[in-house]
XYZ file of C-alpha atoms in Angstrom:
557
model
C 3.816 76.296 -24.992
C 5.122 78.683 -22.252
C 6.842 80.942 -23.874
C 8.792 83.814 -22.142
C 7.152 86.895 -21.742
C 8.432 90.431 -23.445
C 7.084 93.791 -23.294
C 4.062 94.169 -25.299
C 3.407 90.236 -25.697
C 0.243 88.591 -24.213
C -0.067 86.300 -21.700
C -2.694 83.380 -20.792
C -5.275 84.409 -18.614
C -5.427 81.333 -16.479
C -1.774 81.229 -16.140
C -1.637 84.683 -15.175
C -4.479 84.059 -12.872
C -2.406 81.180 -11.315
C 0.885 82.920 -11.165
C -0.640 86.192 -9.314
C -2.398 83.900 -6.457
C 1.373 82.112 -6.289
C 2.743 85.801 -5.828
C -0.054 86.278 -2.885
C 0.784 82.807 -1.480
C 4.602 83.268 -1.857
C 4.354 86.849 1.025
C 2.975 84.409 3.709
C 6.040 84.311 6.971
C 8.576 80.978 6.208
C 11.079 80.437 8.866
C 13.325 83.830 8.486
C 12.644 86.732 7.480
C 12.928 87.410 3.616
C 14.932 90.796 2.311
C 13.772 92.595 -0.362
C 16.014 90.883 -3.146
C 14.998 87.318 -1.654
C 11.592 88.234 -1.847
C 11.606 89.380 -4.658
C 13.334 86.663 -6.267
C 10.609 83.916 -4.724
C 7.863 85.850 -5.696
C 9.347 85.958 -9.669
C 9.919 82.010 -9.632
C 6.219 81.258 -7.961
C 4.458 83.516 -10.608
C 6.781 81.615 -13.273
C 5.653 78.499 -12.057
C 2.240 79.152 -11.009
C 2.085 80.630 -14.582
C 3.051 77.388 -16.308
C 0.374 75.154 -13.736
C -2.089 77.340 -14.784
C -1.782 76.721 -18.743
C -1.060 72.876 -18.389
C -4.111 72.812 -15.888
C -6.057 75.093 -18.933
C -5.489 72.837 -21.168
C -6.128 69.885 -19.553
C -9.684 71.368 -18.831
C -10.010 72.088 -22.081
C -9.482 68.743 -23.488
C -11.774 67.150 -21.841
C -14.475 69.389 -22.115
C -14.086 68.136 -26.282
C -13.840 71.406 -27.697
C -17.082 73.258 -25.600
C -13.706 75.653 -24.133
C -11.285 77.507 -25.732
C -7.068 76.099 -25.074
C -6.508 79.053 -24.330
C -7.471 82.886 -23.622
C -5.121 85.738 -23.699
C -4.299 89.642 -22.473
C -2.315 91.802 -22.809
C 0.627 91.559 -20.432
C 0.171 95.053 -19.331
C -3.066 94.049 -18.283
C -1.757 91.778 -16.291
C 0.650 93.749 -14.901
C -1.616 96.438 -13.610
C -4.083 94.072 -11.943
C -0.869 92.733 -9.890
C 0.457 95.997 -9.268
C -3.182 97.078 -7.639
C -2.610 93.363 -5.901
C 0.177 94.016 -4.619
C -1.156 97.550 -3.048
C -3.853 95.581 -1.298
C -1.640 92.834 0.390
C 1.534 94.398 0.582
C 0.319 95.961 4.365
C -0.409 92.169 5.696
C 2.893 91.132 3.757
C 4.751 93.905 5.935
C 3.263 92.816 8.932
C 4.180 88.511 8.292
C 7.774 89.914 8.008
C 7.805 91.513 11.096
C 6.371 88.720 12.668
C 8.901 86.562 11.396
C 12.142 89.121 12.218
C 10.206 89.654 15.729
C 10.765 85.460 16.304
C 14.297 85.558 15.429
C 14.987 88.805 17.236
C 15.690 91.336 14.726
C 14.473 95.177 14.044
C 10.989 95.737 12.825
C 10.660 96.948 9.253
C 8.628 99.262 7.500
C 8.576 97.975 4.074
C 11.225 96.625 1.238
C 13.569 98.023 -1.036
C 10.767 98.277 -3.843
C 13.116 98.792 -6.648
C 15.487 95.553 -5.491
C 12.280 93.511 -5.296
C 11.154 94.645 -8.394
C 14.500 93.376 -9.776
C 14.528 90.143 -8.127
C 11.380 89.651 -9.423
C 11.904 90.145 -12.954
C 14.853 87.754 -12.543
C 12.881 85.348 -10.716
C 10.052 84.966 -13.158
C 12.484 84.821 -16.057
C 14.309 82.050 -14.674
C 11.036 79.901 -14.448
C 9.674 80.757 -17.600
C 12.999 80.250 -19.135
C 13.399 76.862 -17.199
C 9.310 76.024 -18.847
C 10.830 76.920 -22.192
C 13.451 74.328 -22.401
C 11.785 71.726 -20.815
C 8.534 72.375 -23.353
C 11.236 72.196 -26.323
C 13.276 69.402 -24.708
C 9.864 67.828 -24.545
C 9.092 68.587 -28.357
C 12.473 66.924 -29.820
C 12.321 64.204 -28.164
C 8.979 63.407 -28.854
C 9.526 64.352 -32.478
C 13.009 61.762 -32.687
C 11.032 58.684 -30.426
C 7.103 58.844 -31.399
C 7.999 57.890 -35.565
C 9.655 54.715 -34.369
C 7.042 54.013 -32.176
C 5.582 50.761 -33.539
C 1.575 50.605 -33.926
C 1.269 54.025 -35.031
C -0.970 52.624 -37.746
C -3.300 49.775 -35.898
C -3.228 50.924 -32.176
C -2.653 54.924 -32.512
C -3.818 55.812 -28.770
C -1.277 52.955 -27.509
C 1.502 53.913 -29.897
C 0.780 57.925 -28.244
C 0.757 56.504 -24.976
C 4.173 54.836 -25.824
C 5.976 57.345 -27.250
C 4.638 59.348 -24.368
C 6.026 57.267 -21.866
C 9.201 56.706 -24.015
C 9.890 60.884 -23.893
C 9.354 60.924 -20.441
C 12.185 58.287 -19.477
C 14.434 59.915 -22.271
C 14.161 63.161 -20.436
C 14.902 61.540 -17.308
C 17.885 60.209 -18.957
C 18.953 63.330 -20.360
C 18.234 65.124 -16.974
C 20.541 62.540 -14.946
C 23.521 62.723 -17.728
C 23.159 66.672 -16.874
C 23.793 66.528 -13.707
C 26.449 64.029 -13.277
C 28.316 66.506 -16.306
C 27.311 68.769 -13.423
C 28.336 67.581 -10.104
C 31.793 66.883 -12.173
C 32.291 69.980 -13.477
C 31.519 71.347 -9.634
C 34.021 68.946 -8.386
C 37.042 70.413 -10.942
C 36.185 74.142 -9.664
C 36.032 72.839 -6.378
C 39.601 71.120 -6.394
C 40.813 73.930 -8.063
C 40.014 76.748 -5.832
C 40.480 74.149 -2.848
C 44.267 74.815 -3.375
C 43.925 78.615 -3.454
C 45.117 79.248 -0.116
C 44.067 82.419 1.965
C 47.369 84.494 2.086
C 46.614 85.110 5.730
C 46.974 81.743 6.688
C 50.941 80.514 6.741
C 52.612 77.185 7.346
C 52.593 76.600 11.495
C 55.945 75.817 11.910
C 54.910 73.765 15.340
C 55.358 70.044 15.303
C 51.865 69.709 16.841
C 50.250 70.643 13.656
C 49.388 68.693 10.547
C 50.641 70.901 7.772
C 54.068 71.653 9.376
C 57.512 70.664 8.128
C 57.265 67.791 11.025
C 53.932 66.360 9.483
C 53.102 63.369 7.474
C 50.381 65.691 5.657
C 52.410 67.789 3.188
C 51.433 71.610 3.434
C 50.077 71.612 -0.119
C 48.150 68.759 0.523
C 45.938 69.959 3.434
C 43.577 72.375 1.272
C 41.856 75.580 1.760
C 39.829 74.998 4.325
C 42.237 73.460 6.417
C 44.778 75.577 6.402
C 42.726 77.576 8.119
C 42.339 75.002 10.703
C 45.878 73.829 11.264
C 46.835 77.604 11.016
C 44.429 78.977 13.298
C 43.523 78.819 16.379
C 44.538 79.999 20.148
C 48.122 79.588 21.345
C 49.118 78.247 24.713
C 49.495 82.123 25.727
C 46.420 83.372 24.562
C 44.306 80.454 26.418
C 46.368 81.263 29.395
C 44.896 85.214 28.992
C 41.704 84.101 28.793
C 41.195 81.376 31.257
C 44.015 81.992 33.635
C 44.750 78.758 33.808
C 48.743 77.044 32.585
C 47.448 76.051 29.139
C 48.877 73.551 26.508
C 49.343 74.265 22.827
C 46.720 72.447 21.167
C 46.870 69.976 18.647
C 45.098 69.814 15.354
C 45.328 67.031 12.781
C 43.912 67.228 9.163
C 43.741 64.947 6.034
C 43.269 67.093 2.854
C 41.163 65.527 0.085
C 43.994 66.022 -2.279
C 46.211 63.713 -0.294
C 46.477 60.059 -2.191
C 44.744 57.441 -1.083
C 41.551 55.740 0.077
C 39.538 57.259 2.835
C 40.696 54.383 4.985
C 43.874 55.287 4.156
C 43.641 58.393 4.807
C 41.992 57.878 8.171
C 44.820 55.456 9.128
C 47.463 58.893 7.637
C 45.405 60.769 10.795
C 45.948 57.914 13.337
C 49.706 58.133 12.499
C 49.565 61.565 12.972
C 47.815 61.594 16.355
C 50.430 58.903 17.353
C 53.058 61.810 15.884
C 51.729 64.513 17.773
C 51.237 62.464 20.891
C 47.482 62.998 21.182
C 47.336 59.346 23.462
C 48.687 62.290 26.249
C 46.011 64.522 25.789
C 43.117 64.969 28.332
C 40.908 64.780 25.519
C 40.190 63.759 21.813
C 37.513 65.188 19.531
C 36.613 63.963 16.323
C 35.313 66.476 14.133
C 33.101 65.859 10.757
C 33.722 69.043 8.414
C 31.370 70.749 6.332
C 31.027 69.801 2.357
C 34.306 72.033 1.120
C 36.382 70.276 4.753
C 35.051 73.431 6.945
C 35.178 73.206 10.789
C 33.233 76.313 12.966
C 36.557 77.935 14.236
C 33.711 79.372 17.111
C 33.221 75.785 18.266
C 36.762 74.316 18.072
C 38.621 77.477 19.485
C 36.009 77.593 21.859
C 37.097 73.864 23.003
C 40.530 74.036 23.055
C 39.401 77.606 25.533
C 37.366 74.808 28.210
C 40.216 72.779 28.624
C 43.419 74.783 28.373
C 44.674 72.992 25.264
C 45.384 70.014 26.708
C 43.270 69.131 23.438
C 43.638 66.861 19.957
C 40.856 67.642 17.047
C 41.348 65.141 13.924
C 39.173 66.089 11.137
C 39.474 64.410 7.690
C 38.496 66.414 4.191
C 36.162 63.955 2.245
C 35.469 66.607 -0.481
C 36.054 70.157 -1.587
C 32.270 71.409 -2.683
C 30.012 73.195 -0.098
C 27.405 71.654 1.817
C 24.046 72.661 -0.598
C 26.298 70.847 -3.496
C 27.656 67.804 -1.525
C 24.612 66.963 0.291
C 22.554 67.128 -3.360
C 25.571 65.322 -5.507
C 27.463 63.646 -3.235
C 25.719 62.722 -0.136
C 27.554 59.726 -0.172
C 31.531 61.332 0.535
C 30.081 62.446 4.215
C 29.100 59.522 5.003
C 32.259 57.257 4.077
C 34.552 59.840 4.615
C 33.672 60.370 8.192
C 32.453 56.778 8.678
C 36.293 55.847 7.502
C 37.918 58.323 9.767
C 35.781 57.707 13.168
C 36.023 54.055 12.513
C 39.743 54.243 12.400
C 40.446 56.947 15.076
C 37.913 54.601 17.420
C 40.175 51.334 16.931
C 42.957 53.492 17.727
C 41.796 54.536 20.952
C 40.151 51.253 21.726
C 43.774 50.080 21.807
C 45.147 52.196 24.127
C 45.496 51.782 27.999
C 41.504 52.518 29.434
C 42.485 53.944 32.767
C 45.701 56.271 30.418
C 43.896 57.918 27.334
C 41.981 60.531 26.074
C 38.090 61.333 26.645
C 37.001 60.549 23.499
C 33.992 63.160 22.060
C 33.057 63.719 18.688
C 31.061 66.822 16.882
C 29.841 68.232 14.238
C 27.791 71.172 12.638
C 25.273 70.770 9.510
C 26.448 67.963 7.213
C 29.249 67.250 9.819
C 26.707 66.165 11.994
C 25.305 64.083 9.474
C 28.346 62.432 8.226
C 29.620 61.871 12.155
C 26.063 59.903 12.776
C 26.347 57.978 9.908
C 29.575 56.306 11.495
C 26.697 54.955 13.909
C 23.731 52.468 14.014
C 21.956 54.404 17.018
C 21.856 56.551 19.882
C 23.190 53.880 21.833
C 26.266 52.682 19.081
C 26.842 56.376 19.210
C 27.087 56.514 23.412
C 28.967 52.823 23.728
C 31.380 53.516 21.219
C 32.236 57.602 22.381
C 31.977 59.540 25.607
C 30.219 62.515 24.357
C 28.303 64.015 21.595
C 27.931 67.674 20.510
C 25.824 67.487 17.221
C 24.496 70.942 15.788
C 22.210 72.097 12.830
C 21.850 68.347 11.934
C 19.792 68.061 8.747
C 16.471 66.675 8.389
C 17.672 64.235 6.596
C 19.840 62.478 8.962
C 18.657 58.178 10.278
C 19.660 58.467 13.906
C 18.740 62.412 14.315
C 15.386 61.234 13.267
C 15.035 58.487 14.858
C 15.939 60.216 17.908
C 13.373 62.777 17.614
C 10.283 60.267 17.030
C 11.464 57.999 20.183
C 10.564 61.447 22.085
C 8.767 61.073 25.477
C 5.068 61.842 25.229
C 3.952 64.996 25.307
C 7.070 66.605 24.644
C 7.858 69.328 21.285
C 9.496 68.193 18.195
C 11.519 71.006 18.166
C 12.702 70.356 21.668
C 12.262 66.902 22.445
C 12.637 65.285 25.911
C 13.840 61.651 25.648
C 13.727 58.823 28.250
C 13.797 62.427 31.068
C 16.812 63.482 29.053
C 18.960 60.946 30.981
C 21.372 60.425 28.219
C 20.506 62.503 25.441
C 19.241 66.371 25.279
C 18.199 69.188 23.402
C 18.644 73.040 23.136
C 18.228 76.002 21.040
C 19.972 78.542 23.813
C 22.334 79.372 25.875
C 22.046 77.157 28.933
C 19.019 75.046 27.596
C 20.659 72.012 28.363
C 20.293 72.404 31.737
C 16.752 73.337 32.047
C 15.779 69.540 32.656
C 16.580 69.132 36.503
C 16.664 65.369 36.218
C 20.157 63.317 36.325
C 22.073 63.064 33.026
C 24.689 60.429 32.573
C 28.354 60.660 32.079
C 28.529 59.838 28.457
C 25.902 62.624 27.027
C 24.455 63.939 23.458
C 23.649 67.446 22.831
C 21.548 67.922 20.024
C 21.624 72.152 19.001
C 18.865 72.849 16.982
C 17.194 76.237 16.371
C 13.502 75.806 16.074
C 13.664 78.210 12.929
C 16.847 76.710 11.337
C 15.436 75.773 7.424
C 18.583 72.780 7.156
C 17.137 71.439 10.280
C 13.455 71.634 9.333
C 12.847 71.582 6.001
C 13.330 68.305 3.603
C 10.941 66.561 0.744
C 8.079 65.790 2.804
C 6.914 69.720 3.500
C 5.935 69.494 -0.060
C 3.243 67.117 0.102
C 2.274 66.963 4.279
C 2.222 69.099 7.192
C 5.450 69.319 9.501
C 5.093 67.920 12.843
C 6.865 71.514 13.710
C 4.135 73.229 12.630
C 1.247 71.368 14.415
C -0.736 72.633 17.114
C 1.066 72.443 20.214
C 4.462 71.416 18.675
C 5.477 75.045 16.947
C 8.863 76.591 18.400
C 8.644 79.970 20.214
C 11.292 80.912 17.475
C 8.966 80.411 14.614
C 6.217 83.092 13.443
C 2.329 82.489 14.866
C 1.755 83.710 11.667
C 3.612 80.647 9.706
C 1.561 78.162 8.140
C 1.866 75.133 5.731
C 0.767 75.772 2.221
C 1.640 72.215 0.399
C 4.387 72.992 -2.233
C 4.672 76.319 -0.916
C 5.929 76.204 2.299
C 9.238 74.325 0.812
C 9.745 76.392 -1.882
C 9.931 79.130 0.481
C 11.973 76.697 2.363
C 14.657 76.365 -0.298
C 15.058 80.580 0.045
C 15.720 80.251 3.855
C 18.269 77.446 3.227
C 20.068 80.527 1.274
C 19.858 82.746 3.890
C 19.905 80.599 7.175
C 23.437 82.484 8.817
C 21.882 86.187 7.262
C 20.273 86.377 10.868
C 21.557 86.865 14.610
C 23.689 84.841 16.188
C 20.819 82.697 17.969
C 19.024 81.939 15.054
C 19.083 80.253 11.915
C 21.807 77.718 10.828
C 24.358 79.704 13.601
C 25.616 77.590 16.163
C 29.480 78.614 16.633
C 28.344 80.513 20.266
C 25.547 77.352 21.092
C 28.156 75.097 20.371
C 30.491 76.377 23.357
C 27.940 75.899 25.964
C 27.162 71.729 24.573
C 30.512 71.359 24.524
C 31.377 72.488 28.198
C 27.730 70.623 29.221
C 28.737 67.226 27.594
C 32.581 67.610 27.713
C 33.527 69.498 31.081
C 36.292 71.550 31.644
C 39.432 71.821 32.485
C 39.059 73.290 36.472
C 37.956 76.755 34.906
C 35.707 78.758 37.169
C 32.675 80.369 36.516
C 34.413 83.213 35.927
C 36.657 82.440 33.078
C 33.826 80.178 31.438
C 31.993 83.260 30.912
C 35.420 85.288 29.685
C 35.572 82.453 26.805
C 32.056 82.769 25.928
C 32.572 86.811 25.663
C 35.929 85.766 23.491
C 33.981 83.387 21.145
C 30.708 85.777 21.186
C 33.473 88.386 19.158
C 34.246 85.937 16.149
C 32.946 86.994 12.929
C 29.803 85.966 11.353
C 30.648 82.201 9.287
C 28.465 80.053 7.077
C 27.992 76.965 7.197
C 26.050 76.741 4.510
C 28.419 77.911 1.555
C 30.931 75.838 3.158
C-alpha cells in the first residue's frame, strides 16, 4: 500500500527509484516555459506517481519470481531525500538551460534559475496530492474488494476464478463509483457556476441603447443575460470612438446575447436571438458575425472590438450562452452544451439570413476562439458545409479535439507542416500563427475564406489523449514549429502530463504565444472579412488600439 510519506517514515526503494527518474524526466522543455511554482508542482505529482509505478511494478516482479525477491525494500526517507537533492544539483544546470530554450521560442527573457523555495513548495504539494490520490484509490480498492469478493460464488471449488471475479467485479464497482463522483461533480460545478454567473461586474451597467440586448428595449431581460455578457452587451466601442480611431463616419454597433439563465430550449433561445436581430435591425447591417463563446459565455473583447474597428460599426455579433462553467470544466463535463448550443444558434441565425433578400443582407461570417471554435464547427459537416453555408471563417486556438479542424489538417498538401498546413495552395482555406501570415501564400484565395490561428506552441491546440501513448505529428522531424523548443521531445506519458501544466498556463506568456489570439484575431478577421474603406493607415491605428487591451484568458473562461 502507498501510503503517504511523513518526516522520519521510510519509503520503498524501487518506488523512490521510480519517482526520482520521473522528477529528472518531468525538467525536460514542454511547450511553455514552466515557473518555479508550476514546476515545482509537476515535479511533486511525477515523483508521486512514479513512486506508486514503481511499488506496483515491485511487486509484480516479486510475485512472479515465487518468493526468490523480497515485496518490498525500504530507506529511510531522508535517504532518499539527500540522493535527490545531490540529483537535483547535477541536472538542475541542463534543466536551466531547457527553460531558456523554451522562453527563447516563445520570446520571453532568459532566466537564471527558479524561485527555489516556491518550487520546493510546489513540490511538497505536488507529491502529496499523488500520494494522497494512491491512498484512496488503494483503500477504495480494499473495501470494495472486502464487500464483493465474500459473495463471489466458487470461492470454495474454483478459488483462482472466484479471485479473478471478484477482481474484475472491484474494478467495474470503482468505475461505477468514479462516474457517480463526477456527475455529483460536474453538478455541483454547474450550481457555483449559475450562481456566480449572476454576480455582475459593478463596472458594467445596463446600455440604455436600443441596439443592445440587455437594454430596457430588449427581449433579453437585463438579469437574464449573465456575467459574461454583460460585459459584452456593455462593452465595446461607440460610434465616436470608432470614428477617432478610423476616421471614418461610424455606426453604433450592435450586439445580441442569449443568457443561459433565460427559459427555454436552445432552439428557443436561438429563435429569442433571431427576434432580436430582426429588433435591432441587423438585416441593415453590412455585416453579421456569429460568435461561439467560451465555456462560462466569454467572447475575446480584442477580437470583437477589433471587428466592429474594420468596419465602422456598421456591424451585428449574436452570440448565445450555452453554459456558465469555464472551458477546462465544460469541455471535460459537458462537451456536449458547445456543440448544441452553438449548433442551435448558427442553425437558426443561418435560416434567418437564408430568408432574406441575397443581393440586400448582411455578409454573413462566423468565429470563434478555443471551445468557441469548436462548438461553431460542430454546426458543420466539413470545410465545404462550413464555406457553402457562410462567407467567412475566423477560427482560433481550436482544440485538438475538434472533427473538421482535424480533418482539415490531415487533407494537408504534401509536404507541407502540421503546424502550418497548406491546403489545396490555400485557395480557400489558410493558416497562421502571426501577424500577416495569411498572406505569405502568393497564390489566389477565394471570396468565401477560413482562417485557421493556431500558435505552434499553444498546449489546447496540440495536446489531447493520444500524446500519451504515440508521438505527435508536431513533433516529428521536419514538422516541429519554429515556436516550439529544439530541445522538446516526446517522452510517452510524460510529454502530456507536462501537457496538462501548459493547458494551465497557456495565456501566462506574450501576446504571440500560447492560447492568445485577441491581436491574431484582428488581422484574420480583416484578411477573411475586409473592411470597411479604411486605409492602411487607420488599419494599423486599430491594431495599435487592440495591441493596448489587457491580458484575457481564455482558458478560465
Amino acid at each position: 500500500m502507498v501510503k503517504v510519506v511523513r518526516i522520519g517514515s521510510r519509503l520503498d526503494i524501487a518506488g523512490a527509484a521510480v519517482g526520482l527518474a520521473a522528477v529528472a524526466v518531468s525538467l525536460t522543455p514542454s511547450l511553455l516555459p514552466r515557473p518555479a511554482w508550476g514546476q515545482g508542482l509537476v515535479s511533486g505529482l511525477a515523483f508521486g506517481v512514479g513512486y506508486g509505478i514503481g511499488v506496483l511494478a515491485w511487486r509484480g516482479i516479486a510475485r512472479l519470481s515465487r518468493g526468490r525477491l523480497p515485496q518490498a525494500a525500504e530507506a529511510r526517507a531522508w535517504i532518499v531525500a539527500l540522493i535527490g537533492v545531490a540529483g537535483a544539483a547535477v541536472i538542475m544546470p541542463f534543466a536551466v538551460d531547457w527553460q531558456n530554450s523554451v522562453r527563447e521560442a516563445v520570446g520571453m527573457p532568459a532566466t537564471d534559475g527558479f524561485d527555489w523555495l516556491v518550487a520546493a513548495l510546489a513540490f511538497a504539494a505536488g507529491s502529496w496530492l499523488a500520494f494522497a490520490i494512491g491512498r484512496g484509490v488503494a483503500a477504495g480498492y480494499r473495501r470494495l474488494w472486502a464487500l464483493i469478493s465474500p459473495r463471489m460464488p466458487g470461492q470454495e471449488t474454483r478459488p483462482r476464478l472466484a479471485r479473478a471475479g471478484s477482481g474484475a467485479a472491484t474494478v467495474v464497482a470503482m468505475l461505477v463509483v468514479f462516474s457517480v463522483g463526477l456527475s455529483v461533480l460536474s453538478w455541483l460545478l454547474t450550481l457555483a457556476s449559475e450562481h456566480a454567473n449572476r454576480q455582475y461586474d459593478p463596472e458594467y451597467v445596463q446600455p440604455t441603447s436600443a441596439l443592445r440586448s440587455g437594454s430596457p428595449d430588449s427581449l433579453v431581460p437585463w438579469e437574464q443575460i449573465g456575467q459574461a455578457g454583460v460585459k459584452i452587451v456593455a462593452g465595446g466601442p461607440t460610434a465616436d470612438e470608432i470614428e477617432l480611431v478610423t476616421g471614418v463616419e461610424a455606426q453604433e454597433p450592435i450586439r445580441v446575447y442569449v443568457g443561459v439563465d433565460v427559459p427555454g430550449s436552445f432552439e428557443e433561445k436561438a429563435q429569442l436571438a433571431v427576434d432580436e436581430l430582426e429588433r435591432t435591425g441587423a438585416a441593415d447591417r453590412s455585416i453579421l458575425m456569429i460568435a461561439g463563446t467560451t465555456g462560462s459565455g466569454w467572447l475575446d473583447p480584442a477580437a470583437i472590438d477589433g471587428f466592429e474597428y474594420l468596419h465602422a460599426g456598421d456591424t451585428a455579433i449574436v452570440s448565445l450562452q450555452y453554459g456558465a462553467t469555464g472551458s477546462p470544466v465544460s469541455a471535460l463535463l459537458t462537451p456536449e452544451l458547445s456543440q448544441d448550443g452553438t449548433t442551435a444558434l448558427v442553425d437558426a441565425v443561418t435560416a434567418w439570413w437564408n430568408e432574406l433578400p441575397a443581393d440586400d443582407r448582411p455578409q454573413l461570417v462566423v468565429y470563434g476562439l478555443s471551445l468557441g471554435s469548436f462548438g461553431i464547427q460542430s454546426a458543420y459537416d466539413d470545410i465545404d458545409d462550413l464555406r457553402a453555408s457562410t462567407q467567412g471563417a475566423v477560427l482560433a486556438g481550436t482544440p485538438s479535439f475538434t472533427p473538421v479542424w482535424s480533418a482539415a489538417q490531415d487533407a494537408r498538401d504534401a509536404g507541407s507542416p502540421y503546424p502550418l498546413p497548406v491546403l489545396d495552395e490555400g485557395l480557400e482555406v489558410r493558416w497562421s500563427d502571426a501577424w500577416g501570415g495569411l498572406e505569405t501564400l502568393t497564390g489566389p484565395w477565394e471570396p468565401t475564406r477560413v482562417a485557421y490561428l493556431q500558435h505552434g506552441n499553444d498546449p489546447i491546440v496540440w495536446i489531447g489523449p493520444r500524446v500519451i501513448w504515440s508521438k505527435p505529428e508536431w513533433l516529428e522531424d521536419g514538422q516541429r514549429s519554429e515556436q516550439v523548443s529544439e530541445d522538446m521531445v516526446w517522452i510517452p506519458v510524460v510529454t502530456a502530463f507536462q501537457g496538462v501544466i501548459d493547458l494551465i498556463l497557456s495565456t501566462a506568456v506574450p501576446e504571440d504565444a500560447g492560447h492568445k489570439y485577441g491581436n491574431l484575431a484582428v488581422d484574420g478577421l480583416h484578411q477573411v472579412t475586409g473592411d470597411a474603406g479604411l486605409s492602411d493607415e487607420a488599419v494599423e491605428r486599430v491594431r495599435f488600439v487592440i495591441e493596448q487591451y489587457d491580458t484575457f484568458s481564455p482558458v478560465s473562461n
